[in-house]
PDB file of C-alpha atoms and ligand atoms in Angstrom:
ATOM      1  CA  MET J   1      99.788  98.381  97.740  1.00  0.00           C
ATOM      2  CA  GLU J   2     102.919  98.886  95.649  1.00  0.00           C
ATOM      3  CA  LEU J   3     105.445  96.111  95.129  1.00  0.00           C
ATOM      4  CA  VAL J   4     107.519  97.607  97.921  1.00  0.00           C
ATOM      5  CA  PRO J   5     105.127  98.535 100.741  1.00  0.00           C
ATOM      6  CA  THR J   6     105.790 101.867 102.412  1.00  0.00           C
ATOM      7  CA  GLN J   7     106.785 102.129 106.057  1.00  0.00           C
ATOM      8  CA  ALA J   8     103.219 103.257 106.892  1.00  0.00           C
ATOM      9  CA  GLU J   9     101.700 100.282 105.048  1.00  0.00           C
ATOM     10  CA  VAL J  10     104.023  97.857 106.820  1.00  0.00           C
ATOM     11  CA  LEU J  11     103.152  99.322 110.230  1.00  0.00           C
ATOM     12  CA  THR J  12      99.423  99.168 109.474  1.00  0.00           C
ATOM     13  CA  LEU J  13      99.759  95.534 108.480  1.00  0.00           C
ATOM     14  CA  LEU J  14     101.697  94.755 111.663  1.00  0.00           C
ATOM     15  CA  ARG J  15      99.187  96.567 113.883  1.00  0.00           C
ATOM     16  CA  GLU J  16      96.131  94.978 112.282  1.00  0.00           C
ATOM     17  CA  SER J  17      97.619  91.494 112.616  1.00  0.00           C
ATOM     18  CA  GLY J  18      98.358  92.062 116.325  1.00  0.00           C
ATOM     19  CA  ALA J  19     102.094  91.767 115.695  1.00  0.00           C
ATOM     20  CA  LEU J  20     102.827  95.343 116.782  1.00  0.00           C
ATOM     21  CA  ARG J  21     101.629  96.174 120.274  1.00  0.00           C
ATOM     22  CA  HIS J  22     101.782  99.320 122.354  1.00  0.00           C
ATOM     23  CA  GLY J  23     102.037  99.170 126.119  1.00  0.00           C
ATOM     24  CA  HIS J  24     104.657  98.627 128.785  1.00  0.00           C
ATOM     25  CA  PHE J  25     106.958  95.692 128.125  1.00  0.00           C
ATOM     26  CA  ILE J  26     110.029  94.273 129.850  1.00  0.00           C
ATOM     27  CA  TYR J  27     112.384  92.382 127.553  1.00  0.00           C
ATOM     28  CA  SER J  28     114.370  89.356 128.677  1.00  0.00           C
ATOM     29  CA  ASN J  29     117.547  91.504 128.739  1.00  0.00           C
ATOM     30  CA  GLY J  30     115.908  93.836 131.274  1.00  0.00           C
ATOM     31  CA  LEU J  31     115.128  96.749 128.933  1.00  0.00           C
ATOM     32  CA  HIS J  32     111.727  98.398 129.305  1.00  0.00           C
ATOM     33  CA  ALA J  33     109.935  99.534 126.138  1.00  0.00           C
ATOM     34  CA  ASN J  34     106.649 101.054 125.056  1.00  0.00           C
ATOM     35  CA  GLU J  35     106.357  98.872 121.993  1.00  0.00           C
ATOM     36  CA  TYR J  36     106.567  95.180 121.287  1.00  0.00           C
ATOM     37  CA  LEU J  37     106.693  93.444 117.968  1.00  0.00           C
ATOM     38  CA  GLN J  38     106.155  89.745 117.421  1.00  0.00           C
ATOM     39  CA  VAL J  39     106.483  89.360 113.651  1.00  0.00           C
ATOM     40  CA  PRO J  40     105.262  85.721 113.510  1.00  0.00           C
ATOM     41  CA  LEU J  41     101.788  87.026 114.364  1.00  0.00           C
ATOM     42  CA  ALA J  42     101.823  88.830 111.011  1.00  0.00           C
ATOM     43  CA  MET J  43     103.418  85.870 109.235  1.00  0.00           C
ATOM     44  CA  ARG J  44     100.442  83.623 110.126  1.00  0.00           C
ATOM     45  CA  ASN J  45      98.568  85.119 107.213  1.00  0.00           C
ATOM     46  CA  TYR J  46     100.181  83.821 104.045  1.00  0.00           C
ATOM     47  CA  GLN J  47      99.153  86.761 101.874  1.00  0.00           C
ATOM     48  CA  GLN J  48     100.517  89.253 104.398  1.00  0.00           C
ATOM     49  CA  ALA J  49     103.723  87.246 104.629  1.00  0.00           C
ATOM     50  CA  ARG J  50     103.995  87.431 100.846  1.00  0.00           C
ATOM     51  CA  VAL J  51     103.530  91.205 100.796  1.00  0.00           C
ATOM     52  CA  LEU J  52     106.411  91.530 103.253  1.00  0.00           C
ATOM     53  CA  THR J  53     108.826  89.039 101.723  1.00  0.00           C
ATOM     54  CA  VAL J  54     108.179  90.104  98.128  1.00  0.00           C
ATOM     55  CA  GLY J  55     108.646  93.738  99.189  1.00  0.00           C
ATOM     56  CA  LEU J  56     111.961  92.925 100.826  1.00  0.00           C
ATOM     57  CA  SER J  57     113.118  90.964  97.781  1.00  0.00           C
ATOM     58  CA  ARG J  58     112.358  93.983  95.580  1.00  0.00           C
ATOM     59  CA  LEU J  59     114.669  96.153  97.679  1.00  0.00           C
ATOM     60  CA  LEU J  60     117.430  93.561  97.315  1.00  0.00           C
ATOM     61  CA  ARG J  61     116.893  93.142  93.581  1.00  0.00           C
ATOM     62  CA  ALA J  62     117.335  96.898  93.105  1.00  0.00           C
ATOM     63  CA  ASN J  63     121.012  96.511  94.042  1.00  0.00           C
ATOM     64  CA  PRO J  64     122.755  95.553  90.756  1.00  0.00           C
ATOM     65  CA  GLU J  65     125.611  93.740  92.479  1.00  0.00           C
ATOM     66  CA  LEU J  66     123.213  91.603  94.480  1.00  0.00           C
ATOM     67  CA  ARG J  67     120.984  91.073  91.457  1.00  0.00           C
ATOM     68  CA  ALA J  68     123.934  89.611  89.551  1.00  0.00           C
ATOM     69  CA  MET J  69     124.564  87.084  92.367  1.00  0.00           C
ATOM     70  CA  ILE J  70     120.983  85.839  92.697  1.00  0.00           C
ATOM     71  CA  PRO J  71     121.441  82.515  90.856  1.00  0.00           C
ATOM     72  CA  LEU J  72     124.256  81.585  93.256  1.00  0.00           C
ATOM     73  CA  LEU J  73     122.858  83.203  96.374  1.00  0.00           C
ATOM     74  CA  SER J  74     122.182  81.277  99.596  1.00  0.00           C
ATOM     75  CA  VAL J  75     119.562  82.798 101.886  1.00  0.00           C
ATOM     76  CA  VAL J  76     120.527  81.952 105.463  1.00  0.00           C
ATOM     77  CA  ALA J  77     118.506  82.728 108.592  1.00  0.00           C
ATOM     78  CA  PRO J  78     118.521  82.172 112.326  1.00  0.00           C
ATOM     79  CA  ALA J  79     115.725  79.730 113.219  1.00  0.00           C
ATOM     80  CA  THR J  80     112.862  79.959 113.837  1.00  0.00           C
ATOM     81  CA  GLY J  81     111.806  83.583 113.281  1.00  0.00           C
ATOM     82  CA  GLY J  82     113.889  83.939 110.137  1.00  0.00           C
ATOM     83  CA  LEU J  83     112.562  80.822 108.400  1.00  0.00           C
ATOM     84  CA  PRO J  84     109.422  82.197 106.734  1.00  0.00           C
ATOM     85  CA  VAL J  85     111.389  85.294 105.719  1.00  0.00           C
ATOM     86  CA  ALA J  86     114.144  83.165 104.189  1.00  0.00           C
ATOM     87  CA  TYR J  87     111.757  80.993 102.180  1.00  0.00           C
ATOM     88  CA  GLY J  88     109.648  83.949 101.044  1.00  0.00           C
ATOM     89  CA  VAL J  89     112.656  86.007  99.965  1.00  0.00           C
ATOM     90  CA  CYS J  90     114.312  83.036  98.258  1.00  0.00           C
ATOM     91  CA  GLU J  91     111.144  82.267  96.329  1.00  0.00           C
ATOM     92  CA  ALA J  92     110.602  85.883  95.292  1.00  0.00           C
ATOM     93  CA  LEU J  93     114.235  86.338  94.250  1.00  0.00           C
ATOM     94  CA  ARG J  94     114.527  82.854  92.727  1.00  0.00           C
ATOM     95  CA  ALA J  95     117.771  82.536  94.654  1.00  0.00           C
ATOM     96  CA  HIS J  96     119.762  79.331  94.850  1.00  0.00           C
ATOM     97  CA  GLN J  97     119.006  77.848  98.276  1.00  0.00           C
ATOM     98  CA  VAL J  98     117.869  78.369 101.859  1.00  0.00           C
ATOM     99  CA  TYR J  99     119.223  77.031 105.118  1.00  0.00           C
ATOM    100  CA  TRP J 100     119.403  78.054 108.740  1.00  0.00           C
ATOM    101  CA  ALA J 101     121.241  77.834 112.038  1.00  0.00           C
ATOM    102  CA  GLU J 102     119.625  77.249 115.392  1.00  0.00           C
ATOM    103  CA  ASN J 103     120.234  76.937 119.109  1.00  0.00           C
ATOM    104  CA  GLU J 104     119.419  73.424 120.192  1.00  0.00           C
ATOM    105  CA  THR J 105     119.107  74.647 123.773  1.00  0.00           C
ATOM    106  CA  ALA J 106     118.602  78.216 124.909  1.00  0.00           C
ATOM    107  CA  GLY J 107     121.911  79.863 125.733  1.00  0.00           C
ATOM    108  CA  GLU J 108     123.948  77.473 123.562  1.00  0.00           C
ATOM    109  CA  PRO J 109     125.747  78.900 120.508  1.00  0.00           C
ATOM    110  CA  MET J 110     123.908  78.690 117.201  1.00  0.00           C
ATOM    111  CA  ARG J 111     124.936  75.949 114.833  1.00  0.00           C
ATOM    112  CA  PHE J 112     124.060  74.416 111.495  1.00  0.00           C
ATOM    113  CA  ARG J 113     122.555  70.950 111.326  1.00  0.00           C
ATOM    114  CA  GLN J 114     124.976  68.098 110.862  1.00  0.00           C
ATOM    115  CA  PHE J 115     126.365  67.832 107.300  1.00  0.00           C
ATOM    116  CA  MET J 116     125.073  71.332 106.436  1.00  0.00           C
ATOM    117  CA  GLU J 117     128.239  72.803 104.951  1.00  0.00           C
ATOM    118  CA  VAL J 118     128.955  76.368 103.840  1.00  0.00           C
ATOM    119  CA  GLN J 119     131.043  76.190 100.659  1.00  0.00           C
ATOM    120  CA  PRO J 120     134.208  78.345 100.546  1.00  0.00           C
ATOM    121  CA  GLY J 121     133.368  81.570  98.679  1.00  0.00           C
ATOM    122  CA  GLU J 122     129.613  80.902  98.867  1.00  0.00           C
ATOM    123  CA  LYS J 123     127.576  84.113  98.528  1.00  0.00           C
ATOM    124  CA  VAL J 124     125.293  84.417 101.528  1.00  0.00           C
ATOM    125  CA  LEU J 125     122.404  86.770 102.209  1.00  0.00           C
ATOM    126  CA  LEU J 126     121.511  86.851 105.911  1.00  0.00           C
ATOM    127  CA  VAL J 127     117.842  87.435 106.686  1.00  0.00           C
ATOM    128  CA  ASP J 128     115.639  87.606 109.765  1.00  0.00           C
ATOM    129  CA  ASP J 129     112.234  88.933 110.690  1.00  0.00           C
ATOM    130  CA  ILE J 130     113.515  91.660 113.018  1.00  0.00           C
ATOM    131  CA  LEU J 131     116.816  93.253 113.973  1.00  0.00           C
ATOM    132  CA  ARG J 132     116.775  94.434 117.571  1.00  0.00           C
ATOM    133  CA  SER J 133     120.138  93.753 119.247  1.00  0.00           C
ATOM    134  CA  GLY J 134     121.871  92.340 116.164  1.00  0.00           C
ATOM    135  CA  ARG J 135     123.228  89.566 118.352  1.00  0.00           C
ATOM    136  CA  ARG J 136     121.815  86.602 116.444  1.00  0.00           C
ATOM    137  CA  LEU J 137     122.678  87.910 112.993  1.00  0.00           C
ATOM    138  CA  THR J 138     126.199  88.761 114.173  1.00  0.00           C
ATOM    139  CA  GLU J 139     126.567  85.223 115.509  1.00  0.00           C
ATOM    140  CA  LEU J 140     125.236  83.813 112.242  1.00  0.00           C
ATOM    141  CA  ARG J 141     127.591  85.996 110.210  1.00  0.00           C
ATOM    142  CA  LYS J 142     130.526  84.596 112.169  1.00  0.00           C
ATOM    143  CA  LEU J 143     129.319  81.029 111.611  1.00  0.00           C
ATOM    144  CA  VAL J 144     129.269  81.640 107.848  1.00  0.00           C
ATOM    145  CA  GLU J 145     132.552  83.553 107.706  1.00  0.00           C
ATOM    146  CA  ASP J 146     134.387  81.028 109.887  1.00  0.00           C
ATOM    147  CA  ARG J 147     133.553  78.520 107.144  1.00  0.00           C
ATOM    148  CA  ASP J 148     134.849  80.890 104.440  1.00  0.00           C
ATOM    149  CA  GLY J 149     131.408  81.845 103.173  1.00  0.00           C
ATOM    150  CA  GLU J 150     130.998  85.439 101.989  1.00  0.00           C
ATOM    151  CA  VAL J 151     128.159  87.395 103.582  1.00  0.00           C
ATOM    152  CA  VAL J 152     127.059  89.874 100.898  1.00  0.00           C
ATOM    153  CA  ALA J 153     124.116  91.626 102.591  1.00  0.00           C
ATOM    154  CA  VAL J 154     121.759  91.617 105.567  1.00  0.00           C
ATOM    155  CA  ALA J 155     117.988  92.003 105.174  1.00  0.00           C
ATOM    156  CA  VAL J 156     115.279  92.100 107.835  1.00  0.00           C
ATOM    157  CA  MET J 157     111.640  92.984 107.642  1.00  0.00           C
ATOM    158  CA  ILE J 158     111.745  95.301 110.634  1.00  0.00           C
ATOM    159  CA  TYR J 159     114.615  97.301 112.082  1.00  0.00           C
ATOM    160  CA  GLN J 160     113.912  98.130 115.725  1.00  0.00           C
ATOM    161  CA  PRO J 161     117.377  98.867 117.102  1.00  0.00           C
ATOM    162  CA  ASN J 162     117.805  98.843 120.845  1.00  0.00           C
ATOM    163  CA  PRO J 163     120.410 101.175 122.402  1.00  0.00           C
ATOM    164  CA  ASP J 164     123.160  98.525 122.178  1.00  0.00           C
ATOM    165  CA  CYS J 165     122.367  97.324 118.665  1.00  0.00           C
ATOM    166  CA  LEU J 166     125.405  95.878 116.871  1.00  0.00           C
ATOM    167  CA  ASP J 167     126.066  97.076 113.346  1.00  0.00           C
ATOM    168  CA  PHE J 168     127.291  95.307 110.240  1.00  0.00           C
ATOM    169  CA  GLY J 169     129.906  97.793 109.081  1.00  0.00           C
ATOM    170  CA  SER J 170     129.946  98.292 105.333  1.00  0.00           C
ATOM    171  CA  LEU J 171     127.616  95.379 104.520  1.00  0.00           C
ATOM    172  CA  PRO J 172     124.536  96.474 102.566  1.00  0.00           C
ATOM    173  CA  PHE J 173     121.619  96.458 105.016  1.00  0.00           C
ATOM    174  CA  TYR J 174     117.942  96.389 103.994  1.00  0.00           C
ATOM    175  CA  TYR J 175     114.686  96.658 105.920  1.00  0.00           C
ATOM    176  CA  LEU J 176     111.066  97.436 105.105  1.00  0.00           C
ATOM    177  CA  ALA J 177     110.291  99.586 108.136  1.00  0.00           C
ATOM    178  CA  LYS J 178     112.111 101.100 111.081  1.00  0.00           C
ATOM    179  CA  LEU J 179     110.556 101.278 114.514  1.00  0.00           C
ATOM    180  CA  ASP J 180     111.873 103.614 117.160  1.00  0.00           C
ATOM    181  CA  ALA J 181     110.641 102.203 120.426  1.00  0.00           C
ATOM    182  CA  MET J 182     111.193 104.194 123.602  1.00  0.00           C
ATOM    183  CA  TYR J 183     113.630 102.103 125.635  1.00  0.00           C
ATOM    184  CA  SER J 184     114.640 102.460 129.282  1.00  0.00           C
ATOM    185  CA  ARG J 185     117.476 100.578 130.914  1.00  0.00           C
ATOM    186  CA  ASP J 186     115.551  99.582 134.029  1.00  0.00           C
ATOM    187  CA  SER J 187     112.531 100.352 136.183  1.00  0.00           C
ATOM    188  CA  THR J 188     114.128 103.359 137.907  1.00  0.00           C
ATOM    189  CA  SER J 189     114.616 105.158 134.574  1.00  0.00           C
ATOM    190  CA  CYS J 190     111.292 103.980 133.078  1.00  0.00           C
ATOM    191  CA  GLU J 191     108.523 106.613 132.957  1.00  0.00           C
ATOM    192  CA  MET J 192     105.847 103.932 132.661  1.00  0.00           C
ATOM    193  CA  CYS J 193     107.112 102.235 135.826  1.00  0.00           C
ATOM    194  CA  LYS J 194     107.083 105.620 137.597  1.00  0.00           C
ATOM    195  CA  ASN J 195     103.460 106.051 136.500  1.00  0.00           C
ATOM    196  CA  GLY J 196     102.604 102.638 137.921  1.00  0.00           C
ATOM    197  CA  GLU J 197     101.669 101.132 134.540  1.00  0.00           C
ATOM    198  CA  VAL J 198     101.507  97.351 134.713  1.00  0.00           C
ATOM    199  CA  ALA J 199     104.288  95.738 132.635  1.00  0.00           C
ATOM    200  CA  THR J 200     104.149  92.606 130.524  1.00  0.00           C
ATOM    201  CA  LYS J 201     107.275  90.458 130.390  1.00  0.00           C
ATOM    202  CA  VAL J 202     108.142  89.350 126.874  1.00  0.00           C
ATOM    203  CA  LEU J 203     110.308  86.369 126.085  1.00  0.00           C
ATOM    204  CA  PHE J 204     111.841  87.108 122.699  1.00  0.00           C
TER     205      PHE J 204
HETATM  206 ZN1   ZN W   1     108.976 100.085 132.991  1.00  0.00          ZN
END
């Protein structure tokens, strides 16, 4: 495998680890899909996790502007899915530091731990395992920017945009593989529901 794994190599790794599943799934927001990805299943294996995070760091390093910022760069993630990505990417890049924001209770806004301060002008790379709705990374971006940090790029291992996926405007955006799941808004528009295929509800 090359230093940056190809889309096909990433998908093979995800399938073999059980992280990428085909079937009939209903997401918590009500969307039906024929594909479900739970990246932490792939991140259980440390060597696989390294292939993915080192690959992503190589894409980032190829951007000369980002490369110049690496010694000052903070890698910031939404907990918990983004944590192994943040540590792996920070290690591979030899970036400055890692921290994260989290929801203490489901439905509450994300926040940093007490005394975790973003410095004004701090260069921040946002990372996560997967970008699906963009909601969490958008919330995290606002948390950083409200504290006068400067978000310089967004990087995720897998880009699986749903139909309402938020975008990040002109920010550089990196991913290792893109998945185009077949989404339906509800059971009446879902072919798998019409065919009577049993659905699995997924939480994340
Ligand atoms: Zn369905």
